[in-house]
Amino acid sequence: MDRARPEDWYRVQSVSDGISLIDEPFIQPFYRCNMWHVRGRDRDMLVDSGMGVVSLRDWVPLVTERALTAVASHTHFDHIGCHHEFPDRCVHRLEAELLANPTRAAILADPYVTDDIFDRLPPAPYQSATYQVTSAPATRLLEDGDTIDLGDRHFAVIHTPGHSPGGIALWEAATETLFSGDIVYDGPLIEDTYHADATDYHASMVRLYDLPVRVVHGGHFGSYDGTRHRAIIRAWLDAKDG
Ligand SMILES: [Zn+2]
Ligand SMILES: [Zn+2]
């Protein structure tokens, strides 16, 4: 398989409302994390940071234009790879240890990361067998009900365990916008990892169902509206509840 050039690795798309989507197009869709950049008055926010196989700071000017708070929706490898590049780092308390000590098994690089997840390999010297994420100890630990304050925009932390113990969603009430991470998105959900919990997952889905959502930006796949949000969760709950 050929290797991509670093300048081609990331794709940046303006979405709306000062929100941009950054992703890694040569990673296959199922493994390709959505990184969400939000422009704020006093500082910007980045929700998740990809696999970390190419520097975000070096190749995506958007993330260096302002002071930036890098939030981890959770600590799987596809979401935290470039967190170490940003001095202001937030994660839920229950996954602080994983962000600080991201061993291959703990962040699911083992077993998921092989050459098969790519359409083009990352630039040299990348190798799937030795892929690692750099330690990025959090500078702020999040709890349910905390706020990420960008000056003019405020995102409430909603603890959404189930996919992983310290998963969070971010809710901007003023715009009815939800960043959902991996607890819910418009594609196959992952409920069977070593630290997944079925009871927590169900409770998180019930909680998110009740939000007056206008738009959802998930951890993977495309964004969707409130009608689709409720349809996805309703179908999931119906399947569980029989
Ligand atoms: Zn995940
Ligand atoms: Zn993910």
Coordinates of N, CA, C and O in Angstrom, one line a residue, residues 72-205:
A72 N -11.3 15.5 25.1 CA -11.4 14.1 24.6 C -12.8 13.6 24.9 O -13.2 13.5 26.1
S73 N -13.6 13.2 23.9 CA -14.9 12.6 24.1 C -14.8 11.3 24.9 O -15.6 11.0 25.7
H74 N -13.6 10.6 24.7 CA -13.2 9.4 25.4 C -11.8 9.1 24.9 O -11.3 9.8 24.0
T75 N -11.2 8.0 25.3 CA -9.8 7.9 25.1 C -9.5 6.7 24.2 O -8.4 6.1 24.3
H76 N -10.3 6.3 23.3 CA -9.9 5.3 22.3 C -8.9 6.0 21.3 O -8.9 7.2 21.1
F77 N -8.1 5.1 20.7 CA -6.9 5.6 20.0 C -7.3 6.6 18.9 O -6.5 7.5 18.5
D78 N -8.5 6.4 18.3 CA -8.8 7.2 17.1 C -9.3 8.6 17.5 O -9.5 9.5 16.7
H79 N -9.3 8.9 18.8 CA -9.8 10.2 19.3 C -8.8 11.0 20.0 O -9.1 12.2 20.3
I80 N -7.7 10.5 20.4 CA -6.7 11.2 21.3 C -5.3 11.3 20.8 O -4.4 11.7 21.5
G81 N -5.1 10.9 19.5 CA -3.7 10.8 19.1 C -2.9 12.1 19.1 O -1.7 12.0 19.2
C82 N -3.5 13.2 18.9 CA -2.8 14.5 18.9 C -3.0 15.3 20.1 O -2.6 16.5 20.2
H83 N -3.6 14.8 21.2 CA -3.9 15.6 22.3 C -2.6 16.1 22.9 O -2.6 17.2 23.5
H84 N -1.5 15.4 22.8 CA -0.2 15.8 23.4 C 0.3 17.1 22.8 O 1.2 17.8 23.3
E85 N -0.2 17.5 21.6 CA 0.2 18.7 20.9 C -0.4 20.0 21.5 O 0.0 21.1 21.1
F86 N -1.4 19.8 22.4 CA -2.1 21.0 22.9 C -1.9 21.1 24.4 O -2.1 20.1 25.1
P87 N -1.5 22.2 24.9 CA -1.2 22.3 26.4 C -2.5 22.3 27.3 O -2.3 22.0 28.4
D88 N -3.7 22.6 26.7 CA -4.9 22.6 27.5 C -5.7 21.4 27.2 O -6.3 21.4 26.1
R89 N -5.8 20.4 28.1 CA -6.4 19.1 27.7 C -7.4 18.7 28.8 O -7.1 18.7 30.0
C90 N -8.6 18.3 28.3 CA -9.7 17.9 29.2 C -10.1 16.5 28.9 O -10.3 16.2 27.7
V91 N -10.4 15.8 29.9 CA -11.0 14.4 29.8 C -11.8 14.2 31.0 O -11.6 14.7 32.1
H92 N -12.8 13.3 30.9 CA -13.5 12.9 32.1 C -12.6 12.2 33.1 O -11.7 11.4 32.7
R93 N -12.9 12.4 34.4 CA -12.1 11.9 35.4 C -11.8 10.4 35.3 O -10.7 9.9 35.6
L94 N -12.8 9.7 34.8 CA -12.7 8.2 34.8 C -11.8 7.7 33.7 O -11.5 6.5 33.6
E95 N -11.4 8.6 32.8 CA -10.4 8.2 31.7 C -9.1 9.0 31.8 O -8.3 8.9 30.8
A96 N -8.9 9.7 32.9 CA -7.7 10.5 33.0 C -6.5 9.6 32.9 O -5.4 9.9 32.3
E97 N -6.5 8.4 33.6 CA -5.4 7.5 33.6 C -5.1 7.0 32.2 O -3.9 6.8 31.8
L98 N -6.1 6.8 31.4 CA -5.9 6.3 30.0 C -5.2 7.3 29.1 O -4.4 7.0 28.3
L99 N -5.6 8.6 29.3 CA -5.0 9.7 28.5 C -3.5 9.9 28.9 O -2.7 10.2 28.1
A100 N -3.2 9.6 30.2 CA -1.9 9.8 30.7 C -1.0 8.6 30.4 O 0.2 8.7 30.2
N101 N -1.6 7.4 30.2 CA -0.9 6.2 30.0 C -1.6 5.3 29.0 O -2.2 4.3 29.3
P102 N -1.5 5.8 27.7 CA -2.4 5.2 26.7 C -1.7 3.9 26.0 O -1.2 4.0 24.9
T103 N -1.7 2.9 26.8 CA -1.1 1.6 26.3 C -2.0 1.1 25.1 O -3.2 1.4 25.0
R104 N -1.4 0.3 24.2 CA -2.1 -0.1 23.0 C -3.4 -0.8 23.4 O -4.4 -0.6 22.7
A105 N -3.3 -1.7 24.4 CA -4.5 -2.5 24.7 C -5.6 -1.6 25.3 O -6.8 -1.7 25.0
A106 N -5.2 -0.7 26.2 CA -6.1 0.2 26.9 C -6.9 1.1 26.1 O -8.1 1.4 26.4
I107 N -6.3 1.5 25.0 CA -7.0 2.5 24.1 C -7.5 1.8 22.8 O -7.9 2.5 21.8
L108 N -7.4 0.5 22.8 CA -8.0 -0.4 21.7 C -7.2 -0.3 20.4 O -7.6 -0.8 19.4
A109 N -6.0 0.3 20.4 CA -5.1 0.2 19.3 C -4.8 -1.3 19.0 O -4.8 -1.7 17.8
D110 N -4.6 -2.0 20.0 CA -4.6 -3.5 20.0 C -6.0 -3.9 20.4 O -6.4 -3.7 21.5
P111 N -6.8 -4.5 19.5 CA -6.5 -5.2 18.3 C -6.9 -4.4 17.0 O -6.7 -4.9 15.9
Y112 N -7.4 -3.2 17.1 CA -8.0 -2.6 15.9 C -7.0 -2.1 14.9 O -7.3 -2.1 13.7
V113 N -5.8 -1.6 15.3 CA -4.9 -0.9 14.3 C -4.1 -1.9 13.6 O -3.1 -2.5 14.1
T114 N -4.4 -2.1 12.3 CA -3.6 -2.8 11.4 C -3.6 -2.0 10.1 O -4.4 -1.1 9.9
D115 N -2.8 -2.5 9.1 CA -2.8 -1.8 7.8 C -4.2 -1.8 7.2 O -4.5 -1.0 6.3
D116 N -5.0 -2.8 7.5 CA -6.3 -2.9 6.9 C -7.3 -1.8 7.1 O -8.3 -1.7 6.5
I117 N -7.0 -0.9 8.2 CA -8.0 0.2 8.4 C -7.7 1.4 7.5 O -8.4 2.3 7.5
F118 N -6.6 1.3 6.7 CA -6.2 2.4 5.8 C -6.5 2.1 4.4 O -6.4 1.0 3.9
D119 N -6.8 3.2 3.6 CA -6.8 3.1 2.2 C -5.4 3.5 1.6 O -5.0 3.1 0.6
R120 N -4.8 4.4 2.3 CA -3.4 4.8 2.1 C -2.7 4.8 3.5 O -3.3 5.3 4.4
L121 N -1.5 4.4 3.6 CA -0.8 4.4 4.9 C -0.4 5.8 5.2 O -0.1 6.6 4.3
P122 N -0.3 6.1 6.5 CA 0.3 7.3 6.9 C 1.7 7.5 6.5 O 2.4 6.4 6.1
P123 N 2.3 8.7 6.5 CA 3.7 8.9 6.0 C 4.6 8.1 6.9 O 4.4 7.8 8.0
A124 N 5.8 7.8 6.3 CA 6.9 7.1 7.0 C 7.3 8.0 8.2 O 7.2 9.3 8.1
P125 N 7.7 7.4 9.3 CA 8.0 6.0 9.5 C 6.9 5.2 10.1 O 7.1 4.2 10.7
Y126 N 5.7 5.6 9.9 CA 4.5 4.9 10.5 C 4.6 3.4 10.3 O 4.8 3.0 9.1
Q127 N 4.3 2.6 11.3 CA 4.1 1.2 11.2 C 2.9 0.8 12.1 O 3.0 1.1 13.3
S128 N 2.0 0.0 11.6 CA 0.8 -0.4 12.4 C 1.3 -1.2 13.6 O 0.7 -1.1 14.7
A129 N 2.3 -2.1 13.4 CA 2.7 -3.0 14.5 C 3.3 -2.2 15.7 O 3.2 -2.8 16.8
T130 N 3.8 -1.1 15.5 CA 4.4 -0.3 16.6 C 3.7 1.0 16.9 O 4.2 1.8 17.6
Y131 N 2.5 1.2 16.3 CA 1.7 2.4 16.5 C 1.5 2.6 18.0 O 1.1 1.7 18.7
Q132 N 1.8 3.8 18.5 CA 1.5 4.2 19.8 C 1.0 5.6 19.9 O 1.3 6.4 19.0
V133 N 0.2 5.9 20.9 CA -0.3 7.2 21.2 C 0.6 7.8 22.3 O 0.9 7.2 23.3
T134 N 1.0 9.1 22.1 CA 1.8 9.8 23.1 C 1.0 10.2 24.3 O -0.1 10.7 24.2
S135 N 1.6 10.0 25.5 CA 1.0 10.4 26.7 C 0.6 11.8 26.7 O 1.4 12.7 26.3
A136 N -0.6 12.1 27.2 CA -1.0 13.5 27.3 C -1.8 13.8 28.5 O -3.1 13.9 28.5
P137 N -1.2 13.8 29.7 CA -1.9 14.0 31.0 C -2.8 15.2 30.9 O -2.4 16.2 30.4
A138 N -4.0 15.0 31.4 CA -5.0 16.1 31.3 C -4.6 17.2 32.3 O -4.0 17.0 33.3
T139 N -5.0 18.4 31.8 CA -4.8 19.6 32.7 C -6.1 20.0 33.4 O -6.1 20.8 34.3
R140 N -7.2 19.4 33.0 CA -8.4 19.6 33.7 C -9.3 18.3 33.6 O -9.4 17.7 32.5
L141 N -9.8 17.9 34.7 CA -10.6 16.7 34.7 C -12.1 17.1 34.8 O -12.5 18.0 35.5
L142 N -12.9 16.5 33.9 CA -14.3 16.9 33.8 C -15.2 15.9 34.5 O -14.9 14.7 34.7
E143 N -16.3 16.5 35.0 CA -17.4 15.8 35.6 C -18.7 16.2 34.9 O -18.8 17.3 34.3
D144 N -19.7 15.4 35.1 CA -21.0 15.7 34.6 C -21.4 17.0 35.1 O -21.3 17.3 36.3
G145 N -21.9 17.9 34.3 CA -22.4 19.2 34.7 C -21.4 20.3 34.6 O -21.7 21.5 34.7
D146 N -20.1 20.0 34.3 CA -19.1 21.0 34.1 C -19.4 21.7 32.8 O -20.2 21.3 31.9
T147 N -18.7 22.9 32.6 CA -18.9 23.7 31.4 C -17.6 23.9 30.7 O -16.6 24.3 31.4
I148 N -17.5 23.8 29.4 CA -16.4 24.3 28.6 C -16.8 25.7 28.1 O -17.7 25.8 27.4
D149 N -16.1 26.7 28.6 CA -16.5 28.1 28.3 C -15.5 28.7 27.3 O -14.3 28.9 27.6
L150 N -16.1 29.1 26.1 CA -15.2 29.7 25.1 C -15.4 31.2 25.1 O -15.0 31.9 24.1
G151 N -16.1 31.7 26.1 CA -16.3 33.2 26.1 C -17.8 33.5 25.7 O -18.6 33.9 26.5
D152 N -18.1 33.2 24.4 CA -19.4 33.5 23.9 C -20.2 32.2 23.7 O -21.4 32.2 23.4
R153 N -19.5 31.1 23.9 CA -20.2 29.8 23.7 C -19.9 28.9 24.9 O -18.8 28.9 25.4
H154 N -20.9 28.1 25.3 CA -20.8 27.3 26.5 C -21.3 25.9 26.3 O -22.4 25.8 25.8
F155 N -20.4 25.0 26.6 CA -20.8 23.6 26.3 C -20.8 22.8 27.6 O -19.9 22.8 28.4
A156 N -22.0 22.3 27.9 CA -22.2 21.5 29.1 C -21.7 20.1 28.9 O -21.9 19.4 27.9
V157 N -21.0 19.6 29.9 CA -20.5 18.2 29.9 C -21.6 17.3 30.4 O -22.1 17.4 31.5
I158 N -21.9 16.3 29.5 CA -22.8 15.2 29.9 C -22.1 13.9 29.9 O -21.5 13.5 28.9
H159 N -22.0 13.3 31.1 CA -21.3 12.1 31.2 C -22.1 11.0 30.6 O -23.3 10.8 31.0
T160 N -21.6 10.3 29.6 CA -22.3 9.3 28.8 C -21.5 8.0 28.8 O -21.0 7.5 27.8
P161 N -21.4 7.3 30.0 CA -20.7 6.0 30.0 C -21.5 4.9 29.3 O -22.7 5.1 29.0
G162 N -20.8 3.9 28.9 CA -21.4 2.8 28.2 C -20.5 2.2 27.1 O -20.1 1.1 27.1
H163 N -20.1 3.1 26.2 CA -19.1 2.7 25.2 C -17.8 2.6 25.9 O -16.9 1.8 25.5
S164 N -17.5 3.6 26.8 CA -16.3 3.5 27.6 C -16.7 4.2 28.9 O -17.7 5.0 29.0
P165 N -16.0 4.0 30.0 CA -16.5 4.5 31.3 C -16.5 6.0 31.5 O -17.3 6.6 32.2
G166 N -15.6 6.7 30.8 CA -15.5 8.2 30.9 C -15.9 8.9 29.7 O -15.5 10.0 29.4
G167 N -16.8 8.3 28.9 CA -17.3 9.0 27.7 C -18.1 10.2 28.1 O -18.8 10.2 29.1
I168 N -18.0 11.3 27.3 CA -18.8 12.5 27.5 C -19.4 12.9 26.2 O -18.9 12.7 25.1
A169 N -20.5 13.6 26.3 CA -21.1 14.4 25.2 C -21.0 15.9 25.6 O -20.9 16.2 26.8
L170 N -21.0 16.8 24.6 CA -21.0 18.2 24.9 C -22.2 18.8 24.3 O -22.6 18.6 23.1
W171 N -22.9 19.6 25.1 CA -24.3 20.1 24.8 C -24.2 21.7 24.8 O -24.0 22.2 25.9
E172 N -24.5 22.3 23.7 CA -24.6 23.7 23.7 C -26.1 24.0 23.6 O -26.7 24.0 22.5
A173 N -26.7 24.4 24.7 CA -28.2 24.6 24.8 C -28.6 25.8 23.9 O -29.7 25.7 23.2
A174 N -27.8 26.8 23.7 CA -28.2 28.0 23.0 C -28.5 27.7 21.5 O -29.3 28.3 20.9
T175 N -27.7 26.7 21.0 CA -27.9 26.3 19.6 C -28.5 24.9 19.4 O -28.6 24.4 18.3
E176 N -28.8 24.3 20.5 CA -29.3 22.9 20.5 C -28.4 22.0 19.7 O -28.9 21.1 18.9
T177 N -27.1 22.1 20.0 CA -26.1 21.3 19.3 C -25.5 20.3 20.2 O -25.1 20.7 21.3
L178 N -25.4 19.1 19.8 CA -24.8 18.0 20.6 C -23.6 17.4 19.9 O -23.7 17.0 18.7
F179 N -22.4 17.4 20.6 CA -21.3 16.6 20.2 C -21.4 15.3 21.0 O -21.2 15.3 22.2
S180 N -21.6 14.2 20.3 CA -22.0 13.0 21.0 C -20.9 12.0 21.3 O -21.0 11.0 22.0
G181 N -19.7 12.2 20.6 CA -18.7 11.2 20.8 C -19.1 9.9 20.2 O -19.8 9.8 19.2
D182 N -18.7 8.7 20.8 CA -19.0 7.4 20.3 C -20.2 6.8 20.9 O -20.5 5.6 20.6
I183 N -20.9 7.4 21.9 CA -22.0 6.8 22.5 C -23.2 6.6 21.5 O -23.9 5.6 21.5
V184 N -23.3 7.6 20.6 CA -24.3 7.5 19.5 C -23.9 8.3 18.3 O -23.4 9.5 18.4
Y185 N -24.0 7.7 17.2 CA -23.7 8.3 15.9 C -24.5 7.5 14.8 O -25.2 6.5 15.2
D186 N -24.5 8.0 13.6 CA -25.3 7.4 12.6 C -24.6 6.3 11.8 O -24.3 6.4 10.6
G187 N -24.3 5.2 12.6 CA -23.5 4.1 12.0 C -23.5 3.0 13.1 O -24.1 3.1 14.1
P188 N -22.8 1.9 12.8 CA -22.7 0.8 13.7 C -22.0 1.2 15.0 O -20.9 1.7 15.0
L189 N -22.7 1.0 16.2 CA -22.2 1.4 17.5 C -21.4 0.2 18.1 O -21.7 -0.9 17.8
I190 N -20.4 0.6 18.9 CA -19.5 -0.4 19.5 C -19.9 -0.5 21.0 O -19.7 0.4 21.8
E191 N -20.4 -1.7 21.3 CA -20.9 -1.9 22.7 C -20.2 -3.1 23.4 O -20.6 -3.5 24.5
D192 N -19.1 -3.6 22.8 CA -18.5 -4.8 23.3 C -17.0 -4.7 23.6 O -16.3 -5.7 23.6
T193 N -16.5 -3.5 23.9 CA -15.1 -3.4 24.2 C -14.9 -3.8 25.7 O -15.9 -4.0 26.4
Y194 N -13.6 -4.0 26.0 CA -13.3 -4.5 27.4 C -13.9 -3.7 28.5 O -14.2 -4.2 29.6
H195 N -14.1 -2.4 28.3 CA -14.6 -1.5 29.3 C -16.0 -0.9 29.0 O -16.4 0.1 29.6
A196 N -16.7 -1.6 28.1 CA -18.1 -1.2 27.8 C -19.0 -1.7 28.9 O -18.6 -2.7 29.6
D197 N -20.2 -1.1 29.1 CA -21.1 -1.5 30.1 C -22.5 -1.3 29.6 O -22.9 -0.2 29.3
A198 N -23.3 -2.4 29.5 CA -24.6 -2.4 28.9 C -25.6 -1.6 29.7 O -26.4 -0.9 29.1
T199 N -25.5 -1.7 31.0 CA -26.5 -0.9 31.8 C -26.2 0.6 31.7 O -27.1 1.4 31.5
D200 N -24.9 1.0 31.8 CA -24.6 2.4 31.6 C -25.0 2.9 30.2 O -25.5 4.0 30.0
Y201 N -24.7 2.0 29.2 CA -25.0 2.4 27.8 C -26.5 2.8 27.7 O -26.9 3.8 27.1
H202 N -27.4 1.9 28.2 CA -28.8 2.1 28.1 C -29.2 3.4 28.8 O -30.0 4.2 28.2
A203 N -28.7 3.7 30.0 CA -29.0 4.9 30.7 C -28.5 6.1 29.9 O -29.2 7.2 29.9
S204 N -27.4 6.1 29.3 CA -26.9 7.2 28.6 C -27.8 7.5 27.3 O -28.1 8.6 27.0
M205 N -28.2 6.4 26.7 CA -29.1 6.6 25.5 C -30.4 7.2 25.9 O -30.9 8.1 25.3

